[in-house]
CSV table of C-alpha atoms in Angstrom, one decimal:
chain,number,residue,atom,x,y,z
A,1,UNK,CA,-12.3,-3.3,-15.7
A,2,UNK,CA,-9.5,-3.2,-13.3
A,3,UNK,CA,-10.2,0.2,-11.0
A,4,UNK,CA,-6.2,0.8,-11.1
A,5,UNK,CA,-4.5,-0.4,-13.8
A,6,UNK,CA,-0.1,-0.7,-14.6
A,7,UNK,CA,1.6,-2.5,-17.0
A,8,UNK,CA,3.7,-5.0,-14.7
A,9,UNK,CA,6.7,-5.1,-16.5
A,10,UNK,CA,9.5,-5.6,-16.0
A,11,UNK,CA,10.3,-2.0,-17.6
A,12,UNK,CA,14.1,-2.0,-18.4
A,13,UNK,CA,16.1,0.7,-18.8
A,14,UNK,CA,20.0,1.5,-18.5
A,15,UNK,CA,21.7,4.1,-16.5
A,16,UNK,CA,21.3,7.5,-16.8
A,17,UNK,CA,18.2,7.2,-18.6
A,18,UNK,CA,14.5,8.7,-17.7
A,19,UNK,CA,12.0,5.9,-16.9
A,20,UNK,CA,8.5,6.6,-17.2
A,21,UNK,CA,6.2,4.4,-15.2
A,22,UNK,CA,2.0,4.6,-16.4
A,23,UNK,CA,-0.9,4.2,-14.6
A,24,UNK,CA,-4.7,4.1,-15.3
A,25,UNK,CA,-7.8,4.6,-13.1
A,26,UNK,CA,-11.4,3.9,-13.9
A,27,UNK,CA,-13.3,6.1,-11.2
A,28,UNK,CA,-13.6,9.3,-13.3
A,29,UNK,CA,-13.8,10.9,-9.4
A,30,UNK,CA,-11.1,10.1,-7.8
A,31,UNK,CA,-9.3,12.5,-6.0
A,32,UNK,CA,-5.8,11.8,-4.8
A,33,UNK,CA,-2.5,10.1,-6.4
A,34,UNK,CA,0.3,8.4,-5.2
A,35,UNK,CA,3.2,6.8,-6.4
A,36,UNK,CA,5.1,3.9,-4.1
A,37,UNK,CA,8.2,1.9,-4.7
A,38,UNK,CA,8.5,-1.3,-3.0
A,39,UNK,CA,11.9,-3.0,-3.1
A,40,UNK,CA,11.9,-6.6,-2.9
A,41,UNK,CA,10.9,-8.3,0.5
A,42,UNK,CA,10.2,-4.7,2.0
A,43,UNK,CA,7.2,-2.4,2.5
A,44,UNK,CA,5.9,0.1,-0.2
A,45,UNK,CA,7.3,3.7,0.8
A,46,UNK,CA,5.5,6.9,-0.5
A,47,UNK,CA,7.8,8.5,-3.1
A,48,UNK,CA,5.4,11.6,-4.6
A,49,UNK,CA,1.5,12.7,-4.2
A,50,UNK,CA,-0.5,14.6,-6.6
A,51,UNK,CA,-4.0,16.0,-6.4
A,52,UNK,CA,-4.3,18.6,-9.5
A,53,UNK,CA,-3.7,18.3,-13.1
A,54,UNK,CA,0.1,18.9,-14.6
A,55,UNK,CA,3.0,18.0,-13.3
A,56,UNK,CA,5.1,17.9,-9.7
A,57,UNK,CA,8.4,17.9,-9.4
A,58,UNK,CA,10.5,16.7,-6.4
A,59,UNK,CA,14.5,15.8,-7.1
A,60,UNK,CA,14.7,13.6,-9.8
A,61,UNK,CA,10.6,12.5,-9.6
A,62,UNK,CA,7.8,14.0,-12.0
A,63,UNK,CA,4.2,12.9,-11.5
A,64,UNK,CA,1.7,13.6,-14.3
A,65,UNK,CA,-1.6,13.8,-13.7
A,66,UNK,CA,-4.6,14.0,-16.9
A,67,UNK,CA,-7.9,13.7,-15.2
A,68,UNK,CA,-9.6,14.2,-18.2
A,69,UNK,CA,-7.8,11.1,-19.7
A,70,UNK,CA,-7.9,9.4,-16.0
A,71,UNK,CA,-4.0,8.6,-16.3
A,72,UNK,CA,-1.0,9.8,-14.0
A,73,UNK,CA,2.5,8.8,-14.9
A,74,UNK,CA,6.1,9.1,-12.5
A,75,UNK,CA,9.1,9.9,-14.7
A,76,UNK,CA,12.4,9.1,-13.2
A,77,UNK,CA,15.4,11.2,-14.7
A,78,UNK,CA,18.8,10.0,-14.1
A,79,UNK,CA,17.9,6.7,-13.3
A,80,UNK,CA,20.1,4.7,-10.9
A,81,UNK,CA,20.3,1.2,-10.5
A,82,UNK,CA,19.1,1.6,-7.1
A,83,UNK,CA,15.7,2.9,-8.3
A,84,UNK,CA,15.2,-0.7,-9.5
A,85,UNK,CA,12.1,-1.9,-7.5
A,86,UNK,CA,8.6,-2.1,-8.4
A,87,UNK,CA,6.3,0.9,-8.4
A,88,UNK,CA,2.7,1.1,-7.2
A,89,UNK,CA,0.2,3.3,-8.3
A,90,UNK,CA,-2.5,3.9,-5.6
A,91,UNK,CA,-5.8,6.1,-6.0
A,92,UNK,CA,-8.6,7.4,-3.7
A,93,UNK,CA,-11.6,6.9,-5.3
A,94,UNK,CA,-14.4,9.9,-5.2
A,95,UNK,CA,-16.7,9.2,-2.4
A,96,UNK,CA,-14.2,7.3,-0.6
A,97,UNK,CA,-13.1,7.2,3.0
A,98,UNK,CA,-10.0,7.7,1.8
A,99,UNK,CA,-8.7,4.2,1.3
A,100,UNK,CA,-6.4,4.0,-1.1
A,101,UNK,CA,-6.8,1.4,-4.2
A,102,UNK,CA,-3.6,-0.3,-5.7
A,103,UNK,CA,-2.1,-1.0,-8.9
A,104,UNK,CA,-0.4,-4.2,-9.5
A,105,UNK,CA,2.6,-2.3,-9.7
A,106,UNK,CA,5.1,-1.9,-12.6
A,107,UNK,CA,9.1,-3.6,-11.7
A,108,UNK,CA,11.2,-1.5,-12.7
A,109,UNK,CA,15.2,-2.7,-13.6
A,110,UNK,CA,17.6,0.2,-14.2
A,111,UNK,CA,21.0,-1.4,-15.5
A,112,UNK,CA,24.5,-0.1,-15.4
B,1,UNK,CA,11.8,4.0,9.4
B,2,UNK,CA,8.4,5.2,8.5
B,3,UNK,CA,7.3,5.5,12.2
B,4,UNK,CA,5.0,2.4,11.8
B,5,UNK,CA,6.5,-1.1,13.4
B,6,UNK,CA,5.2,-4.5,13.0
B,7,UNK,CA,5.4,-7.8,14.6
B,8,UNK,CA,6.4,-10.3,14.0
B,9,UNK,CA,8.4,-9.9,11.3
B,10,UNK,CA,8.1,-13.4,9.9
B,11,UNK,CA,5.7,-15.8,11.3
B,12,UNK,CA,4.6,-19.2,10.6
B,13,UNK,CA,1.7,-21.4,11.4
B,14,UNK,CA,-0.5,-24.6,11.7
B,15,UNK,CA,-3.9,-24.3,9.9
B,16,UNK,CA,-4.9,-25.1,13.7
B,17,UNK,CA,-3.2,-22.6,15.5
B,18,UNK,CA,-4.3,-18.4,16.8
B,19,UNK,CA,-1.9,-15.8,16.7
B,20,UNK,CA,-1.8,-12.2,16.4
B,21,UNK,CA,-0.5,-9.9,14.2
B,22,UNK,CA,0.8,-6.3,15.8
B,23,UNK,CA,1.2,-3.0,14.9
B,24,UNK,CA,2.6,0.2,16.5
B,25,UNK,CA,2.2,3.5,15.1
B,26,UNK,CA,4.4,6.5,16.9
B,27,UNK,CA,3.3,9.2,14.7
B,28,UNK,CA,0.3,10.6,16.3
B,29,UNK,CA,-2.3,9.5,13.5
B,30,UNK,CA,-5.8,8.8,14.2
B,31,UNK,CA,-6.3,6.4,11.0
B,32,UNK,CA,-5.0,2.7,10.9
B,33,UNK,CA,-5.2,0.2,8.2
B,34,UNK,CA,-4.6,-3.8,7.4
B,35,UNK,CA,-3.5,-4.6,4.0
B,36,UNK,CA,-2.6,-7.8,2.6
B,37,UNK,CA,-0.1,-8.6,-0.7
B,38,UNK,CA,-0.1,-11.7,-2.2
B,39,UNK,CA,2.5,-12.6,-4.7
B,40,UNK,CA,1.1,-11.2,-8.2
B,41,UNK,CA,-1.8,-9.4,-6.8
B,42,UNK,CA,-2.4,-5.6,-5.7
B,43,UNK,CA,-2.5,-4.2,-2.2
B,44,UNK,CA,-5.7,-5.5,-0.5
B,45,UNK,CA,-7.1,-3.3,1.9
B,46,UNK,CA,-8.5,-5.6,4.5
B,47,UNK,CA,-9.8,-3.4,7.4
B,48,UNK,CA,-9.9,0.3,8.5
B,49,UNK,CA,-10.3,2.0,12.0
B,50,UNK,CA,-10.1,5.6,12.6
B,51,UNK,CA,-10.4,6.8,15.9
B,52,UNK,CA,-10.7,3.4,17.0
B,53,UNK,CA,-13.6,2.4,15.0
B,54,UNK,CA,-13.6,-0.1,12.7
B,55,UNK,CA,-15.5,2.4,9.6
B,56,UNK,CA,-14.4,-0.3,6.7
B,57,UNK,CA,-14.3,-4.5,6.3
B,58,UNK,CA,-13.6,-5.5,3.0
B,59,UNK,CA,-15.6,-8.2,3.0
B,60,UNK,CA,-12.9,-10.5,4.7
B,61,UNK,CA,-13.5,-13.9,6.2
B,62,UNK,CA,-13.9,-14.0,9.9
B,63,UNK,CA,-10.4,-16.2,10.5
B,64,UNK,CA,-9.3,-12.5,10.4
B,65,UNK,CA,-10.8,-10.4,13.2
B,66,UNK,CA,-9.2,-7.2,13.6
B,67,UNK,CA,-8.9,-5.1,17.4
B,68,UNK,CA,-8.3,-1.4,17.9
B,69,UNK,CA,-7.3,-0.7,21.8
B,70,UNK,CA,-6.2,3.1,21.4
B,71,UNK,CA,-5.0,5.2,18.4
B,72,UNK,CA,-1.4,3.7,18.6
B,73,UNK,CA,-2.2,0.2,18.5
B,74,UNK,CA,-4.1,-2.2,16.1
B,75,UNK,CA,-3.8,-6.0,16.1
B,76,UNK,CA,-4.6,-8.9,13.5
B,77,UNK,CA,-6.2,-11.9,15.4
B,78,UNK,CA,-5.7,-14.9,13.2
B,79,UNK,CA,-7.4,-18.6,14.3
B,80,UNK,CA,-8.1,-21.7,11.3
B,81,UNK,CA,-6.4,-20.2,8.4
B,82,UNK,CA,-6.0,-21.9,5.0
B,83,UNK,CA,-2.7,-22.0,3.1
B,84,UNK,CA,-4.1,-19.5,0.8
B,85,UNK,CA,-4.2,-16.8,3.4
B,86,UNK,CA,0.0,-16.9,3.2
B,87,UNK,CA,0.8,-13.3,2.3
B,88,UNK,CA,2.6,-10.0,3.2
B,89,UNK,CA,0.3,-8.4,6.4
B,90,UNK,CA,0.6,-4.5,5.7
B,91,UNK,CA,0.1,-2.3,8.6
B,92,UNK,CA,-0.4,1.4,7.6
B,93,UNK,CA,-1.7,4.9,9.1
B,94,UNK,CA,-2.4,7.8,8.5
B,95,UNK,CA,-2.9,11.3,10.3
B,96,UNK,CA,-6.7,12.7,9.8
B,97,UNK,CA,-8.3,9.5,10.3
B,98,UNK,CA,-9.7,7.7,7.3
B,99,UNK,CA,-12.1,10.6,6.0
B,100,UNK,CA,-9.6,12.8,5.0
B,101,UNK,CA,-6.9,12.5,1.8
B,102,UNK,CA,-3.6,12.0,3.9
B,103,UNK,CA,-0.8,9.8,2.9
B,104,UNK,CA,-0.5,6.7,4.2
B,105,UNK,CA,2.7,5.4,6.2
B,106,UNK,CA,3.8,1.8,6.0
B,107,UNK,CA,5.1,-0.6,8.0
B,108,UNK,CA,7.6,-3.2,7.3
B,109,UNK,CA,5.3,-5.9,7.2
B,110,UNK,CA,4.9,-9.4,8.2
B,111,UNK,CA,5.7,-12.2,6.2
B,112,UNK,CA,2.7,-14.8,7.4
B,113,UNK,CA,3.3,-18.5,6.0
B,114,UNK,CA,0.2,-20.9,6.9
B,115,UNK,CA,0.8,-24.5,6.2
């Protein structure tokens, strides 16, 4: 079993819609989540972090995280067509020295 | 600009030839990271230093030998690498040093083609 797990896409969705991006972890101990977009050709760049159960909020980002269910999602309301990128999902595993574990990564494609 | 800078930017090389990868981190962390992304793979975290120590090697073949001078610096010494080993080199830190939960900072990257 993959430790972090995303559908890779691509997710399509038009303007003005909310796009919700999934992830899956297997270490029932992990501690820290965080959500990266990388556009094409560039370097991932963080985008939210979550370490407790619920949601956070920032602008138009939500992140989700059920521990219980080991899954955290990003929701993206208002979607522009400059949000189209690919998404990672990146975990700290319990016990870790705080290296982070990636995702494939879900591309994302927001048409107008 | 995240505050992390690599170079080169694009680099390409014999299977016979050394270079180095470097990377420049201006914001004061004590944690740096190599990463490599190969096309339709995840983020593979290659080495870790904090404080200048190595404290991770992800089981990574010795054509990659990492060096740490001081906090700000880290290179990626590269000598006899295969075709495979083309990929996006990640250079990332981070500010408690690699025991603690802080976010990482990229850099842009550098796009290594070995043929």
């Amino acid at each position: 079993q993959k430790e972090v797990e995303q559908n890779s896409g691509p997710l399509s969705v038009p303007e003005g819609a909310i796009a919700s991006l999934n992830c899956t972890y297997s270490d029932r101990g992990s501690q820290s989540f965080f959500w990266y977009r990388q556009y094409s050709g560039k370097s991932p760049e963080l985008i939210m972090s979550i370490y407790s159960n619920g949601d956070k909020e920032d602008g138009r980002f939500t992140a989700q995280l059920n521990k219980a269910s080991q899954y955290v999602s990003l929701l993206i309301r208002d979607s522009q067509p400059s949000d189209s990128a690919t998404y990672l999902c990146a975990v700290i595993r319990g016990g870790s020295q705080g290296n982070l574990i990636f995702g494939k990564g879900t591309k994302l494609s927001v048409k107008p | 600009e995240t505050g992390v800078t690599q170079t080169p930017r694009h680099l390409v090389m014999g299977m016979t030839n050394k270079k180095s990868l470097k990377c420049e981190q201006h914001l004061g962390h004590n944690a740096m990271y190599w990463y490599k992304q190969s096309a339709k793979k995840p983020l593979e975290l290659m080495f870790v230093y904090s404080l200048e120590e190595r404290v991770e090697n992800n089981s990574v073949p010795s054509r990659f030998s990492p060096e740490c001078p001081n906090s700000s610096h880290l290179f990626l010494h590269l000598h006899t690498l295969q075709p495979e080993d083309s990929a996006l080199y990640l250079c990332a830190s981070s500010q408690g040093g690699a025991k603690r939960v802080d976010t990482q900072y990229f850099g842009p990257g550098t796009r290594l083609t070995v043929l």
